[in-house]
Amino acid sequence: RQPQLLQDAHNSSVLNNDVVGAFLQGGRVARLRRPVEIQFWHNTVLDASNATCVFWKPGDGAGGAGSWSREGCRTTHREGTVICHCDHLTYFAILLLPPEALSPAQLASLTHISTVGCSLSAAATLCTLLLCCFSSTCCPPLSCRQRLRDNTTRIHMHLLTALLLLNCSFLLSTPMADGREGLCRATAALLHASLLCTLAWMAAEAFHLLLLLVKVYNIYIQHYLLKLCLFAWGEYAPAWPRLPTAWLPQHDPTQPVPGPAGLPTLAVVAVFVFKRDTYGYQTVNTSEHYRNMTMCWLTSLPAHYATLCYAGLILLFNTLVLGRVMMLLRRNRRQKGQARKDWATVLGLTCLLGTTWGLAFFSFGVFLVPQLYLFTILNSLQG
């Protein structure tokens, strides 16, 4: 009972602080055809999801101090007993895992899905932005009444720009975790700002949809798109290049042009300047601690919860708008052909308004793994 001698870099907990060593004099015993059976008795509620058989692997882990591994061991449970079936002899223990820990295989598959999905989204958003910038139909001559509806395309373009930044910064977050700390913090700040701006433009999409479908008549908001840009991006004096200004609102050339320095970005810049350690290396834990993954993201719990609250408020607003639109479509269900078309539109709006991001609030208990796969697939392909 000296677990402090077998402590890994993660300070992992073992059942009852019990470590059992089994050896044969005269040599190393490994790859047994008939596994050795070791039993651990306990009086707590355990199952295979939060208690697993492990052995001590010297020289592994951070700094070569050693770590716990479950290679070659199988775990079975009986009432009050955990039984280890291992094909070698060494030091054994029962590792207590967090209930939300993923297996290395699950983490690898989720990483692969998100990488492929974000790459496809980044390519699709970039192609769409280029097509719209080079198309003369993006900004045709409009009457005042038509301008609000034409702003739909322009708002889509801003959302696509935010999504492009989000996907690119996410793809950089893991490789940058292997580099210098300053670069990792900058990447984490870019990822955070891109996420906040993307959520803000989803809220702008919902607000615009509300104006189009609910308050159809007598709608005129002076500098409408400019105000949306102030909410989600902001403004500064230098003008953008000529092509992107085609999908910005008409404005006096002496006035500042909306650009990527808005309210969400300013908040991130302020945090980065005055409390830089909010960003840095974030470890995604697995059930085998020596197979964790590191990425550049938030390291502060208050900042993480603040981001969740921000996302929750926006998603609540978007969900209410989507529900209102569905009620309007239900009233028009007599026109069957049009109703089917409108319902197809609602399915598209479900993705456009980011309501699938609400799955992030179901990452607990039995919902964890299904939610992670659904969240990853739906949201990585949003672009």
mmCIF file of N, CA, C and O in Angstrom, residues 264-309:
data_model
loop_
_atom_site.group_PDB
_atom_site.id
_atom_site.type_symbol
_atom_site.label_atom_id
_atom_site.label_comp_id
_atom_site.label_asym_id
_atom_site.label_seq_id
_atom_site.Cartn_x
_atom_site.Cartn_y
_atom_site.Cartn_z
ATOM 1 N N PRO A 264 -17.495 40.873 -29.920
ATOM 2 C CA PRO A 264 -16.869 39.626 -29.461
ATOM 3 C C PRO A 264 -15.348 39.674 -29.555
ATOM 4 O O PRO A 264 -14.645 39.234 -28.648
ATOM 5 N N THR A 265 -14.844 40.239 -30.665
ATOM 6 C CA THR A 265 -13.394 40.287 -30.850
ATOM 7 C C THR A 265 -12.738 41.188 -29.820
ATOM 8 O O THR A 265 -11.673 40.869 -29.284
ATOM 9 N N LEU A 266 -13.363 42.325 -29.537
ATOM 10 C CA LEU A 266 -12.800 43.235 -28.544
ATOM 11 C C LEU A 266 -12.742 42.588 -27.163
ATOM 12 O O LEU A 266 -11.794 42.795 -26.404
ATOM 13 N N ALA A 267 -13.765 41.810 -26.831
ATOM 14 C CA ALA A 267 -13.765 41.107 -25.540
ATOM 15 C C ALA A 267 -12.600 40.120 -25.462
ATOM 16 O O ALA A 267 -11.905 40.030 -24.443
ATOM 17 N N VAL A 268 -12.372 39.379 -26.559
ATOM 18 C CA VAL A 268 -11.274 38.410 -26.586
ATOM 19 C C VAL A 268 -9.929 39.124 -26.511
ATOM 20 O O VAL A 268 -9.013 38.690 -25.793
ATOM 21 N N VAL A 269 -9.782 40.231 -27.250
ATOM 22 C CA VAL A 269 -8.528 40.977 -27.223
ATOM 23 C C VAL A 269 -8.248 41.504 -25.815
ATOM 24 O O VAL A 269 -7.112 41.452 -25.323
ATOM 25 N N ALA A 270 -9.283 42.008 -25.141
ATOM 26 C CA ALA A 270 -9.109 42.512 -23.779
ATOM 27 C C ALA A 270 -8.645 41.398 -22.837
ATOM 28 O O ALA A 270 -7.732 41.600 -22.016
ATOM 29 N N VAL A 271 -9.270 40.227 -22.958
ATOM 30 C CA VAL A 271 -8.867 39.098 -22.114
ATOM 31 C C VAL A 271 -7.439 38.674 -22.445
ATOM 32 O O VAL A 271 -6.628 38.391 -21.543
ATOM 33 N N PHE A 272 -7.101 38.644 -23.732
ATOM 34 C CA PHE A 272 -5.768 38.217 -24.162
ATOM 35 C C PHE A 272 -4.684 39.168 -23.654
ATOM 36 O O PHE A 272 -3.585 38.749 -23.300
ATOM 37 N N VAL A 273 -5.001 40.463 -23.603
ATOM 38 C CA VAL A 273 -4.019 41.462 -23.177
ATOM 39 C C VAL A 273 -3.858 41.480 -21.656
ATOM 40 O O VAL A 273 -2.737 41.493 -21.133
ATOM 41 N N PHE A 274 -4.983 41.462 -20.934
ATOM 42 C CA PHE A 274 -4.929 41.659 -19.484
ATOM 43 C C PHE A 274 -4.905 40.358 -18.685
ATOM 44 O O PHE A 274 -4.516 40.367 -17.521
ATOM 45 N N LYS A 275 -5.339 39.245 -19.273
ATOM 46 C CA LYS A 275 -5.318 37.962 -18.560
ATOM 47 C C LYS A 275 -4.992 36.858 -19.564
ATOM 48 O O LYS A 275 -5.822 36.025 -19.915
ATOM 49 N N ARG A 276 -3.762 36.889 -20.013
ATOM 50 C CA ARG A 276 -3.335 36.023 -21.112
ATOM 51 C C ARG A 276 -3.414 34.546 -20.774
ATOM 52 O O ARG A 276 -3.615 33.710 -21.658
ATOM 53 N N ASP A 277 -3.254 34.188 -19.493
ATOM 54 C CA ASP A 277 -3.276 32.774 -19.143
ATOM 55 C C ASP A 277 -4.662 32.149 -19.262
ATOM 56 O O ASP A 277 -4.829 30.957 -18.997
ATOM 57 N N THR A 278 -5.669 32.942 -19.661
ATOM 58 C CA THR A 278 -6.986 32.378 -19.955
ATOM 59 C C THR A 278 -6.918 31.424 -21.148
ATOM 60 O O THR A 278 -7.714 30.496 -21.265
ATOM 61 N N TYR A 279 -5.950 31.655 -22.029
ATOM 62 C CA TYR A 279 -5.756 30.815 -23.210
ATOM 63 C C TYR A 279 -4.460 30.019 -23.065
ATOM 64 O O TYR A 279 -3.498 30.484 -22.456
ATOM 65 N N GLY A 280 -4.463 28.816 -23.629
ATOM 66 C CA GLY A 280 -3.254 28.001 -23.553
ATOM 67 C C GLY A 280 -3.532 26.557 -23.910
ATOM 68 O O GLY A 280 -4.429 26.253 -24.706
ATOM 69 N N TYR A 281 -2.775 25.667 -23.299
ATOM 70 C CA TYR A 281 -2.872 24.240 -23.601
ATOM 71 C C TYR A 281 -4.038 23.616 -22.835
ATOM 72 O O TYR A 281 -4.115 23.730 -21.610
ATOM 73 N N GLN A 282 -4.923 22.966 -23.570
ATOM 74 C CA GLN A 282 -6.069 22.293 -22.963
ATOM 75 C C GLN A 282 -5.987 20.801 -23.296
ATOM 76 O O GLN A 282 -5.904 20.434 -24.470
ATOM 77 N N THR A 283 -6.007 19.951 -22.274
ATOM 78 C CA THR A 283 -5.887 18.512 -22.464
ATOM 79 C C THR A 283 -7.261 17.865 -22.486
ATOM 80 O O THR A 283 -8.090 18.115 -21.601
ATOM 81 N N VAL A 284 -7.509 17.047 -23.496
ATOM 82 C CA VAL A 284 -8.736 16.259 -23.585
ATOM 83 C C VAL A 284 -8.419 14.874 -23.025
ATOM 84 O O VAL A 284 -7.644 14.121 -23.609
ATOM 85 N N ASN A 285 -8.993 14.549 -21.855
ATOM 86 C CA ASN A 285 -8.649 13.316 -21.155
ATOM 87 C C ASN A 285 -9.346 12.109 -21.772
ATOM 88 O O ASN A 285 -10.468 12.201 -22.270
ATOM 89 N N THR A 286 -8.651 10.991 -21.725
ATOM 90 C CA THR A 286 -9.225 9.711 -22.145
ATOM 91 C C THR A 286 -9.162 8.738 -20.971
ATOM 92 O O THR A 286 -8.580 9.038 -19.925
ATOM 93 N N SER A 287 -9.745 7.581 -21.172
ATOM 94 C CA SER A 287 -9.727 6.565 -20.121
ATOM 95 C C SER A 287 -8.331 5.982 -19.923
ATOM 96 O O SER A 287 -8.078 5.316 -18.926
ATOM 97 N N GLU A 288 -7.426 6.210 -20.877
ATOM 98 C CA GLU A 288 -6.023 5.832 -20.723
ATOM 99 C C GLU A 288 -5.226 7.127 -20.736
ATOM 100 O O GLU A 288 -5.014 7.731 -21.783
ATOM 101 N N HIS A 289 -4.779 7.569 -19.575
ATOM 102 C CA HIS A 289 -4.255 8.919 -19.417
ATOM 103 C C HIS A 289 -3.045 9.190 -20.304
ATOM 104 O O HIS A 289 -2.745 10.339 -20.600
ATOM 105 N N TYR A 290 -2.299 8.184 -20.689
ATOM 106 C CA TYR A 290 -1.116 8.427 -21.489
ATOM 107 C C TYR A 290 -1.464 8.582 -22.981
ATOM 108 O O TYR A 290 -0.587 8.742 -23.814
ATOM 109 N N ARG A 291 -2.761 8.536 -23.316
ATOM 110 C CA ARG A 291 -3.189 8.750 -24.705
ATOM 111 C C ARG A 291 -4.087 9.970 -24.818
ATOM 112 O O ARG A 291 -5.024 9.994 -25.603
ATOM 113 N N ASN A 292 -3.829 10.972 -24.043
ATOM 114 C CA ASN A 292 -4.611 12.192 -24.103
ATOM 115 C C ASN A 292 -4.259 13.006 -25.338
ATOM 116 O O ASN A 292 -3.233 12.777 -25.972
ATOM 117 N N MET A 293 -5.110 13.986 -25.658
ATOM 118 C CA MET A 293 -4.858 14.885 -26.771
ATOM 119 C C MET A 293 -4.816 16.313 -26.233
ATOM 120 O O MET A 293 -5.614 16.678 -25.371
ATOM 121 N N THR A 294 -3.900 17.116 -26.741
ATOM 122 C CA THR A 294 -3.753 18.499 -26.311
ATOM 123 C C THR A 294 -4.083 19.432 -27.466
ATOM 124 O O THR A 294 -3.679 19.194 -28.602
ATOM 125 N N MET A 295 -4.837 20.494 -27.167
ATOM 126 C CA MET A 295 -5.186 21.496 -28.162
ATOM 127 C C MET A 295 -5.083 22.876 -27.522
ATOM 128 O O MET A 295 -4.922 22.997 -26.302
ATOM 129 N N CYS A 296 -5.139 23.912 -28.334
ATOM 130 C CA CYS A 296 -5.085 25.285 -27.854
ATOM 131 C C CYS A 296 -6.518 25.794 -27.668
ATOM 132 O O CYS A 296 -7.278 25.914 -28.633
ATOM 133 N N TRP A 297 -6.864 26.091 -26.410
ATOM 134 C CA TRP A 297 -8.241 26.497 -26.122
ATOM 135 C C TRP A 297 -8.263 27.202 -24.763
ATOM 136 O O TRP A 297 -7.212 27.546 -24.215
ATOM 137 N N LEU A 298 -9.448 27.418 -24.224
ATOM 138 C CA LEU A 298 -9.602 28.077 -22.937
ATOM 139 C C LEU A 298 -9.062 27.192 -21.814
ATOM 140 O O LEU A 298 -9.319 25.984 -21.786
ATOM 141 N N THR A 299 -8.337 27.806 -20.893
ATOM 142 C CA THR A 299 -7.845 27.085 -19.724
ATOM 143 C C THR A 299 -8.518 27.563 -18.445
ATOM 144 O O THR A 299 -8.237 27.035 -17.367
ATOM 145 N N SER A 300 -9.405 28.556 -18.548
ATOM 146 C CA SER A 300 -10.081 29.130 -17.383
ATOM 147 C C SER A 300 -11.531 28.667 -17.338
ATOM 148 O O SER A 300 -12.274 28.825 -18.319
ATOM 149 N N LEU A 301 -11.938 28.096 -16.211
ATOM 150 C CA LEU A 301 -13.330 27.658 -16.059
ATOM 151 C C LEU A 301 -14.318 28.827 -16.125
ATOM 152 O O LEU A 301 -15.363 28.702 -16.770
ATOM 153 N N PRO A 302 -14.059 29.977 -15.479
ATOM 154 C CA PRO A 302 -14.992 31.100 -15.620
ATOM 155 C C PRO A 302 -15.186 31.536 -17.065
ATOM 156 O O PRO A 302 -16.307 31.836 -17.481
ATOM 157 N N ALA A 303 -14.107 31.572 -17.845
ATOM 158 C CA ALA A 303 -14.229 31.938 -19.266
ATOM 159 C C ALA A 303 -15.021 30.887 -20.032
ATOM 160 O O ALA A 303 -15.818 31.213 -20.924
ATOM 161 N N HIS A 304 -14.827 29.630 -19.672
ATOM 162 C CA HIS A 304 -15.576 28.546 -20.321
ATOM 163 C C HIS A 304 -17.069 28.666 -20.024
ATOM 164 O O HIS A 304 -17.900 28.574 -20.937
ATOM 165 N N TYR A 305 -17.407 28.919 -18.763
ATOM 166 C CA TYR A 305 -18.823 29.046 -18.400
ATOM 167 C C TYR A 305 -19.440 30.312 -18.991
ATOM 168 O O TYR A 305 -20.622 30.318 -19.374
ATOM 169 N N ALA A 306 -18.662 31.387 -19.078
ATOM 170 C CA ALA A 306 -19.167 32.616 -19.704
ATOM 171 C C ALA A 306 -19.474 32.387 -21.174
ATOM 172 O O ALA A 306 -20.489 32.871 -21.695
ATOM 173 N N THR A 307 -18.626 31.629 -21.845
ATOM 174 C CA THR A 307 -18.869 31.304 -23.256
ATOM 175 C C THR A 307 -20.117 30.452 -23.412
ATOM 176 O O THR A 307 -20.910 30.647 -24.334
ATOM 177 N N LEU A 308 -20.311 29.494 -22.492
ATOM 178 C CA LEU A 308 -21.508 28.660 -22.537
ATOM 179 C C LEU A 308 -22.772 29.494 -22.323
ATOM 180 O O LEU A 308 -23.794 29.272 -22.997
ATOM 181 N N CYS A 309 -22.713 30.444 -21.394
ATOM 182 C CA CYS A 309 -23.876 31.310 -21.156
ATOM 183 C C CYS A 309 -24.183 32.164 -22.377
ATOM 184 O O CYS A 309 -25.347 32.324 -22.761
#
